[in-house]
Short mmCIF file of C-alpha atoms and ligand atoms in Angstrom, two decimals:
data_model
loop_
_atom_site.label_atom_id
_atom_site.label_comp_id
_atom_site.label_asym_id
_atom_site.label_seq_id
_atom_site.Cartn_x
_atom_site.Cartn_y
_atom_site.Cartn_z
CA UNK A 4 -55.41 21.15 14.74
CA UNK A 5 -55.42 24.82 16.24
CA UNK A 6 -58.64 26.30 15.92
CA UNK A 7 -58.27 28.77 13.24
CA UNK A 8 -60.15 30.08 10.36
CA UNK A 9 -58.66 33.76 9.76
CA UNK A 10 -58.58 33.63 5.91
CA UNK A 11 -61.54 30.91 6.03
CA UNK A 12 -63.65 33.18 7.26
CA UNK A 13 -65.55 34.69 4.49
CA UNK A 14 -65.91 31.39 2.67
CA UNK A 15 -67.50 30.28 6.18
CA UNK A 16 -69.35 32.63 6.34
CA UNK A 17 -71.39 32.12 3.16
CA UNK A 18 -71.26 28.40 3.54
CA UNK A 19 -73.23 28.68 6.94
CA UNK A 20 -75.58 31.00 5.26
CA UNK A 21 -76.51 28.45 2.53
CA UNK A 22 -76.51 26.04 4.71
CA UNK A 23 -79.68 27.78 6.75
CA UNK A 24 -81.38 28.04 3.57
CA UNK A 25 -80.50 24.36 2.72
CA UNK A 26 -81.38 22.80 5.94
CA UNK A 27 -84.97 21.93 5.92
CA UNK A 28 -84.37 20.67 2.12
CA UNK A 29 -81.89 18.21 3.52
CA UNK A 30 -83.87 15.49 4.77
CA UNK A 31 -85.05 13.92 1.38
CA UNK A 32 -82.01 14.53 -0.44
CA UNK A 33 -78.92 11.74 -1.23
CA UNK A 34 -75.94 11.84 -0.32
CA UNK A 35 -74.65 12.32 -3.68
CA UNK A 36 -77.07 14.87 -4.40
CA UNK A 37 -75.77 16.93 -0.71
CA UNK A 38 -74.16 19.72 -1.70
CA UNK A 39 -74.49 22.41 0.95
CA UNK A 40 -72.75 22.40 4.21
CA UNK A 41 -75.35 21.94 7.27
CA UNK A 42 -74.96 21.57 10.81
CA UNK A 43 -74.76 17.75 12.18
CA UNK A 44 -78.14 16.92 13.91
CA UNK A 45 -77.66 17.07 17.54
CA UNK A 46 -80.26 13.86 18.22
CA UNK A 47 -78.68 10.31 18.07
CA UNK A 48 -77.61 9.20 14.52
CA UNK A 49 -80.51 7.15 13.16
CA UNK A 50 -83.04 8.55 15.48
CA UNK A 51 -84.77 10.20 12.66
CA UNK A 52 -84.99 8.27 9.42
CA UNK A 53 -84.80 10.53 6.23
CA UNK A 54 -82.19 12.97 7.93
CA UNK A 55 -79.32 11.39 8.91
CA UNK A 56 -77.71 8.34 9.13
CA UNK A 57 -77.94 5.27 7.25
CA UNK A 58 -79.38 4.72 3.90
CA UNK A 59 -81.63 1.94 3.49
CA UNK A 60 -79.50 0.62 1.18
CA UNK A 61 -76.42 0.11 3.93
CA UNK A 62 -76.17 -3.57 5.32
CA UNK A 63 -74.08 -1.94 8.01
CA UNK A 64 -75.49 0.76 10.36
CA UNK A 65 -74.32 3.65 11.75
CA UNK A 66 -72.57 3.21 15.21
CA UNK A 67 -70.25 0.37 16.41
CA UNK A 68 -68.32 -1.92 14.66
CA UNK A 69 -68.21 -5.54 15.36
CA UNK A 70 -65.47 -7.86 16.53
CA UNK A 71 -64.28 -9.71 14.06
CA UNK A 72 -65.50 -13.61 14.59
CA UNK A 73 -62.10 -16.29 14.91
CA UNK A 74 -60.19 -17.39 12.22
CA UNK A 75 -61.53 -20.10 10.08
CA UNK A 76 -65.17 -19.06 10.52
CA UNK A 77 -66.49 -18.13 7.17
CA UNK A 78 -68.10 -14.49 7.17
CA UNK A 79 -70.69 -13.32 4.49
CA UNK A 80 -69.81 -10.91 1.69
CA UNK A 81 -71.01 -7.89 2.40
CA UNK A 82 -72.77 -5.98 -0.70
CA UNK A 83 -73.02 -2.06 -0.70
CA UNK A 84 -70.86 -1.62 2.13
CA UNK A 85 -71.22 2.31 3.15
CA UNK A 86 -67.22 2.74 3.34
CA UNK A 87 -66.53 0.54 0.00
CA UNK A 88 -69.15 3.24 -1.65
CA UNK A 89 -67.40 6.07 0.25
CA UNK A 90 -70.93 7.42 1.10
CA UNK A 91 -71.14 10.49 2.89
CA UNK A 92 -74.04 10.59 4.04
CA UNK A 93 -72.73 7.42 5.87
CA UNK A 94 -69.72 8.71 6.86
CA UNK A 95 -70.62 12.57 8.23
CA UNK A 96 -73.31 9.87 10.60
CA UNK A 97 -70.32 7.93 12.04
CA UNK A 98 -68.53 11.14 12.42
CA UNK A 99 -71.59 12.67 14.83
CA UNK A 100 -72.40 9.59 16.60
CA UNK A 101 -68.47 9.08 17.61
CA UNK A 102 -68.60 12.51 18.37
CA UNK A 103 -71.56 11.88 21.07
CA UNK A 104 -69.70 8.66 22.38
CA UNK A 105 -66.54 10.62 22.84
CA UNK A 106 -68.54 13.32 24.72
CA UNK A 107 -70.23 10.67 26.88
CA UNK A 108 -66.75 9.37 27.37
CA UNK A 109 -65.21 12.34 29.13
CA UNK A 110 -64.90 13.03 32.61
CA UNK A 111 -68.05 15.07 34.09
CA UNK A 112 -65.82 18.47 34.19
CA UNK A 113 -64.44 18.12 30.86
CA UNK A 114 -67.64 16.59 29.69
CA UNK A 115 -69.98 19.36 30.93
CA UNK A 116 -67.71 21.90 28.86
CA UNK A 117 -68.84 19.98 25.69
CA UNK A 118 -71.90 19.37 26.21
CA UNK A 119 -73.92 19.36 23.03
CA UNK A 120 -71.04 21.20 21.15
CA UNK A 121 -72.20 21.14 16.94
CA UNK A 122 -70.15 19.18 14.73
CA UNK A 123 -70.48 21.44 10.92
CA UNK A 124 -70.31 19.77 7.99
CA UNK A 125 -67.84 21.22 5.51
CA UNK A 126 -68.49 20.27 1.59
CA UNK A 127 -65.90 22.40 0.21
CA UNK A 128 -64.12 20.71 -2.63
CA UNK A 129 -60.82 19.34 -1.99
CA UNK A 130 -60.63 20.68 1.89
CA UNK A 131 -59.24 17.83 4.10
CA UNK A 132 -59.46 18.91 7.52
CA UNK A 133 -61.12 19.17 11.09
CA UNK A 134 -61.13 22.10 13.57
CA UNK A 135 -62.53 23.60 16.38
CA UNK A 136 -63.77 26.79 16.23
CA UNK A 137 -65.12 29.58 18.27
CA UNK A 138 -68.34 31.66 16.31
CA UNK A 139 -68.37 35.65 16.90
CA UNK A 140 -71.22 34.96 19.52
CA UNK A 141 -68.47 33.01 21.79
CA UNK A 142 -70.35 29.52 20.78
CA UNK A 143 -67.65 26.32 20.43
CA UNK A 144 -68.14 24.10 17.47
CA UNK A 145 -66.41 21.93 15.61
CA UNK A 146 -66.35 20.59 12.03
CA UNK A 147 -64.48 17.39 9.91
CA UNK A 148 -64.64 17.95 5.90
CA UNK A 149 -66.02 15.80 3.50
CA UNK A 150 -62.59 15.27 1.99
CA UNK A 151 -60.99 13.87 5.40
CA UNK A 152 -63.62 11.64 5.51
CA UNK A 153 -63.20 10.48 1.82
CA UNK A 154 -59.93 9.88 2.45
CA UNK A 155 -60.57 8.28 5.60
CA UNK A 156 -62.85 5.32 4.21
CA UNK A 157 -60.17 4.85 1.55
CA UNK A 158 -57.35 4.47 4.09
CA UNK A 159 -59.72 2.03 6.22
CA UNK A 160 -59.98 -0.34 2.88
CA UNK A 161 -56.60 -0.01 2.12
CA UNK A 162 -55.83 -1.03 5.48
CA UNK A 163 -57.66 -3.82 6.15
CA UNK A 164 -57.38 -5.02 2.60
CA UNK A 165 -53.37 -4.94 3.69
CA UNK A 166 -53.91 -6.68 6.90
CA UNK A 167 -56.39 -9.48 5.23
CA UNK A 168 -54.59 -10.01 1.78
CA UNK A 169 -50.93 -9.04 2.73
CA UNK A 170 -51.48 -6.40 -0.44
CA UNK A 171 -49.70 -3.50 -0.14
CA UNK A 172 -52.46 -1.34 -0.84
CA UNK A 173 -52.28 1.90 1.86
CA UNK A 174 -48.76 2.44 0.25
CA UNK A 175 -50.84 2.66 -3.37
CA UNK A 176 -52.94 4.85 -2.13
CA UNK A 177 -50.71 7.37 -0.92
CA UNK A 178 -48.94 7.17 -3.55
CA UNK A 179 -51.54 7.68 -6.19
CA UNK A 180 -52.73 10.88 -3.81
CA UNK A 181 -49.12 12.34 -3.61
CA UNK A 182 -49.37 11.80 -7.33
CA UNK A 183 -52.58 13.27 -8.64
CA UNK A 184 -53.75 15.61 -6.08
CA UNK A 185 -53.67 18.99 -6.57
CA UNK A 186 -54.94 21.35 -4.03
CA UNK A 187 -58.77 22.54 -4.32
CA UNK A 188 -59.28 20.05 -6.27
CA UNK A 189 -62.10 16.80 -6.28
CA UNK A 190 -60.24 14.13 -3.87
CA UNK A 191 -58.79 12.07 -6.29
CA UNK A 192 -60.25 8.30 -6.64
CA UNK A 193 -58.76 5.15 -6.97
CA UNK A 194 -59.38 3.73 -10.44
CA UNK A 195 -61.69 1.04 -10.75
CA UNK A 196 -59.80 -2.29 -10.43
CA UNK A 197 -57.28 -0.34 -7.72
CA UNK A 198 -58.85 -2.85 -5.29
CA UNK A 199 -59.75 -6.05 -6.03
CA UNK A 200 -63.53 -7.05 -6.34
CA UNK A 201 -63.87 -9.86 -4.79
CA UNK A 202 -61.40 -8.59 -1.87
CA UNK A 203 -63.61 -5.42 -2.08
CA UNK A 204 -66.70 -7.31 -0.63
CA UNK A 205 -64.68 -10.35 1.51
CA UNK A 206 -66.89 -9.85 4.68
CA UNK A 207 -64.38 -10.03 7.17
CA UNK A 208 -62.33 -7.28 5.29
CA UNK A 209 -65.25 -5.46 5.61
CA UNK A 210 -66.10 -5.78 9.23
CA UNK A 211 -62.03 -5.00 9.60
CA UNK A 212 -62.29 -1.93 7.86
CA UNK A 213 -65.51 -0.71 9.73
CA UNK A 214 -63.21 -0.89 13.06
CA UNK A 215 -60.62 1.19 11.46
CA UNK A 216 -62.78 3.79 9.96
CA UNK A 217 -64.14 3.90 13.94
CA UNK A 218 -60.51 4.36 15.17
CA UNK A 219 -59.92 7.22 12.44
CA UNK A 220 -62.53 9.43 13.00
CA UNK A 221 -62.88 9.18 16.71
CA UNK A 222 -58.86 9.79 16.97
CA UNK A 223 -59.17 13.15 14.65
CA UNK A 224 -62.21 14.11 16.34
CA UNK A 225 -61.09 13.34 19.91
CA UNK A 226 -58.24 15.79 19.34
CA UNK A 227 -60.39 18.77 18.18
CA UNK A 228 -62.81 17.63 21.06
CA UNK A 229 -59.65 17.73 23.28
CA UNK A 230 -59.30 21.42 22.47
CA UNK A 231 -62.34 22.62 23.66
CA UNK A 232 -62.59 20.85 26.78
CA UNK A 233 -58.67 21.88 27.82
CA UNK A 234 -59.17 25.64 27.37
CA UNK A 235 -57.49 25.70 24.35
CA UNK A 236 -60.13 28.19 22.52
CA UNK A 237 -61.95 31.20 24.57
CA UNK A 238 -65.13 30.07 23.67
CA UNK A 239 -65.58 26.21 25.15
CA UNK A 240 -69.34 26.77 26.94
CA UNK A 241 -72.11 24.37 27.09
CA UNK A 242 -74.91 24.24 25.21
CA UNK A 243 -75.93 24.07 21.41
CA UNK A 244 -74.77 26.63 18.85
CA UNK A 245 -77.61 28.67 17.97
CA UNK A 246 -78.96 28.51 14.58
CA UNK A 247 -78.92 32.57 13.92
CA UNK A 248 -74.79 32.08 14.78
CA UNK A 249 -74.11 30.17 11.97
CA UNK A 250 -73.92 32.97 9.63
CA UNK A 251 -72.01 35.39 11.52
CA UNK A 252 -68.26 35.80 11.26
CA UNK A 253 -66.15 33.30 13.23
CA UNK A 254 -64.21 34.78 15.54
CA UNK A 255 -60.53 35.83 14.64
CA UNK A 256 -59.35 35.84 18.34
CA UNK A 257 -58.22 32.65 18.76
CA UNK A 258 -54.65 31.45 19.04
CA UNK A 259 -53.20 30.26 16.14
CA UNK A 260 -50.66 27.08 15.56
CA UNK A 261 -49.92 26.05 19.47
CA UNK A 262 -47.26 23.32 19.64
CA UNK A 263 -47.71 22.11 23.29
CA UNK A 264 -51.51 22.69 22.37
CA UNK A 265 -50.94 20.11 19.47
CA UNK A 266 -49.15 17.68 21.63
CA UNK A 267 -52.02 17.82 24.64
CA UNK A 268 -54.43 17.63 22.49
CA UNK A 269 -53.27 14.44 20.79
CA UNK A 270 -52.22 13.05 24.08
CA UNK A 271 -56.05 13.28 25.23
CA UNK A 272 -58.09 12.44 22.75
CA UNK A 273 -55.74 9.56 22.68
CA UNK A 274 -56.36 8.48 26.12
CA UNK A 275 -60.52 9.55 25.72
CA UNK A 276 -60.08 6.90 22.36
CA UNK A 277 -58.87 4.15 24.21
CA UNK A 278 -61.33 4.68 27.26
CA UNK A 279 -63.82 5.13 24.70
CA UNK A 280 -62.90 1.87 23.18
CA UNK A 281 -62.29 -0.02 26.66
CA UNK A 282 -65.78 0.42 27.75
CA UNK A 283 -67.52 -0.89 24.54
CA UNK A 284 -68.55 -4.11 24.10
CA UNK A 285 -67.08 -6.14 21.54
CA UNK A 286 -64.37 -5.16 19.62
CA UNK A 287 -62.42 -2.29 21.79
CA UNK A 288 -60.60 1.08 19.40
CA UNK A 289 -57.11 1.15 19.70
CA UNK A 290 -55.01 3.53 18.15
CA UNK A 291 -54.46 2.05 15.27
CA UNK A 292 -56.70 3.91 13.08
CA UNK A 293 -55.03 7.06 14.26
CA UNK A 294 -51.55 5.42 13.20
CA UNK A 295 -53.20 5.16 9.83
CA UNK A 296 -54.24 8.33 9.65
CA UNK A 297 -50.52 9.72 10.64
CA UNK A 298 -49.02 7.38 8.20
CA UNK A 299 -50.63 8.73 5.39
CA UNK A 300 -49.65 11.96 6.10
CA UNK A 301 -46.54 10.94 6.94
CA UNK A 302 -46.32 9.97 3.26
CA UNK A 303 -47.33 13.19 2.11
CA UNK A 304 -44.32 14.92 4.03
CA UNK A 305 -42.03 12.40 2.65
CA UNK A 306 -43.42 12.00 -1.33
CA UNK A 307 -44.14 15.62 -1.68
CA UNK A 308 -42.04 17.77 0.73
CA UNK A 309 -42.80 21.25 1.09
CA UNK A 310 -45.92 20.97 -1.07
CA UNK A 311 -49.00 21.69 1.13
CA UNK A 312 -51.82 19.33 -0.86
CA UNK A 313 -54.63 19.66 1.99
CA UNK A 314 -55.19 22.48 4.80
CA UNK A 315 -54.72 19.47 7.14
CA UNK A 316 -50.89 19.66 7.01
CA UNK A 317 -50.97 23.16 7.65
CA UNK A 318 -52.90 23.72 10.64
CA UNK A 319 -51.02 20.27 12.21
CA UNK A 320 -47.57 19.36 13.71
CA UNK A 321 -46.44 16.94 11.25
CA UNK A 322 -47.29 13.32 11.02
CA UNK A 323 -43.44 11.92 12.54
CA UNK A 324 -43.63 13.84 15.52
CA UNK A 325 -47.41 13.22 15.85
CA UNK A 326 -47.37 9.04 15.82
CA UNK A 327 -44.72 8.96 18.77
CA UNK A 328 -46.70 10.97 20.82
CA UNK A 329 -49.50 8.61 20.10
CA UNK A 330 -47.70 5.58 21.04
CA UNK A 331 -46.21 6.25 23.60
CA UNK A 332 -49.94 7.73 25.24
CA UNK A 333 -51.40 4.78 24.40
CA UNK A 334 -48.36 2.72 25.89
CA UNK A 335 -48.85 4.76 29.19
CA UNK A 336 -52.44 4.00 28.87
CA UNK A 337 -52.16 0.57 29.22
CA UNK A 338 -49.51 0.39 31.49
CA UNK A 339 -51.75 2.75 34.09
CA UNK A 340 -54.58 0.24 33.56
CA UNK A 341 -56.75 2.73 31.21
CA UNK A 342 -55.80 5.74 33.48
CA UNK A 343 -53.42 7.14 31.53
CA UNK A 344 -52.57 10.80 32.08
CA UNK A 345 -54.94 12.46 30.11
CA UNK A 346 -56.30 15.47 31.27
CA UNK A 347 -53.22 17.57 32.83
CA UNK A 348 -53.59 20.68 30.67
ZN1 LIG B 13 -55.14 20.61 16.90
#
């Protein structure tokens, strides 16, 4: 989405500030009990038990998801799964250690313009989006709201509950959010017994919707990546975003809603997904995930025309013309042998 923030900007501005004072309280607190925005620790998820990552609790960690073993070979249920508990604490960890991988993924010029950019975490209630963003000190940063990722972890179970059950559950879900969401408001939750519970815990559903979640993120984050590193914002520079910069204005000088911005931007963090994937061992990202995530938007546009539920749908090209573009990147991906075309803007 275009980096923006013009009528955000006060709001920002006094989440940052609480979220200096609420820093150093951060590390002992749950994620249930997180209420205050912070910036993403810039150290490898997990490197520092206590402030990030994975609770203890989690059977899965933080970082990449498995390959799903052949069919016919029986896989554990998996208890407390993270995503099945939509924990966020969980989640915002995938979201920064993608975030690195992406970075590391990147051509050296491209990469060096990214460099140790800050991914923000944004608590507001009901907000379902990610930008990049410029502060009024000319620091790049970006930031993915709790409420994207809520939704995200729902869309990955409904997914793979889909692909492992033949349930029609991604269709449910969109329709119970085009049905019950209002705007500002708590993302709305499936009621209990919306998935089944033994499904719910089926350990190869689980490993299945671990890779999705993966493909999700790293799509939506890829794309705001994407706009720093092709000049879309004044601000792209290396380096970390200095704490005092958090609570000044953001800056109001950035372009607005860019279409051919939009479309380059989803073209190469496309392409930086797929190399991402290609290079890890295991079980390689596709765009799936990011199919997912443009279908249930998609549904939004078609259920509740006109009606803008989340901030996402503003700041973004809509979902139909979106998912081609995907496609047919990833098509030319493969076709180039993992070349692609991705950095021509
Ligand atoms: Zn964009």
């Amino acid at each position: 989405m275009p980096p923006r923030i013009l009528r955000r900007t006060s709001r920002l501005i006094a989440r940052f500030a609480l979220a200096l004072v609420a820093l150093p309280a951060l590390a002992c607190k749950s994620s249930s009990s997180q209420s205050y925005p912070a910036q993403y620790p810039q150290q490898p998820v997990g490197a520092t038990p206590g402030v990030t990552g994975v609770p203890p609790s989690s059977p899965l960690p933080v970082g990449q998801s498995a390959a799903l073993p052949a069919p016919g070979v029986p896989v554990a249920p998996a208890i407390n799964d993270p995503i099945n508990a939509v924990d966020v604490t969980f989640l915002r960890g995938q979201a920064q250690s993608l975030l690195n991988e992406l970075v590391a993924t990147l051509p050296t010029p491209q990469q060096q313009r990214v460099a140790g950019i800050p991914l923000v975490v944004d608590s507001t209630v009901g907000d379902v989006n990610a930008f990049a963003t410029c502060t009024s000190g000319g620091h790049a940063a970006m930031a993915i709201t709790d409420g994207l990722l809520d939704i995200e972890a729902h869309l990955s179970q409904a997914r793979a509950t889909d692909e492992l059950f033949g349930t029609h559950k991604l269709a449910d879900y969109i329709q119970l959010i085009v049905q019950q969401q209002r705007p500002n408001r708590p993302i709305v939750q499936p009621p209990i017994g919306f998935f089944d519970p033994t499904q719910q815990v089926d350990g190869r559903k689980v490993l299945r919707q671990h890779q999705l979640l993966e493909e999700q993120i790293a799509f939506v984050l890829g794309h705001e990546l994407a706009h720093h590193y092709l000049g879309h914002l004044p601000c792209t520079s290396a380096g970390q975003l200095p704490l005092a910069e958090l609570g000044q204005a953001l800056s109001n000088t950035v372009p607005l809603f860019n279409q051919p911005n939009e479309i380059a931007a989803d073209g190469s963090g496309t392409n930086t997904l797929l190399t991402l994937g290609f290079r890890r061992a295991g079980y390689h990202l596709t765009e799936g995930g990011a199919l997912v995530t443009m279908q249930f938007f998609a549904g939004l546009e078609q259920f509740s025309p006109g009606s803008l539920i989340f901030a996402f749908q503003n700041s973004h090209p809509p979902a139909v013309i979106r998912a081609p573009i995907i496609q047919q990147t990833a098509a030319a991906w493969r076709l180039t042998g993992g070349r692609g075309l991705p950095y021509l803007f």
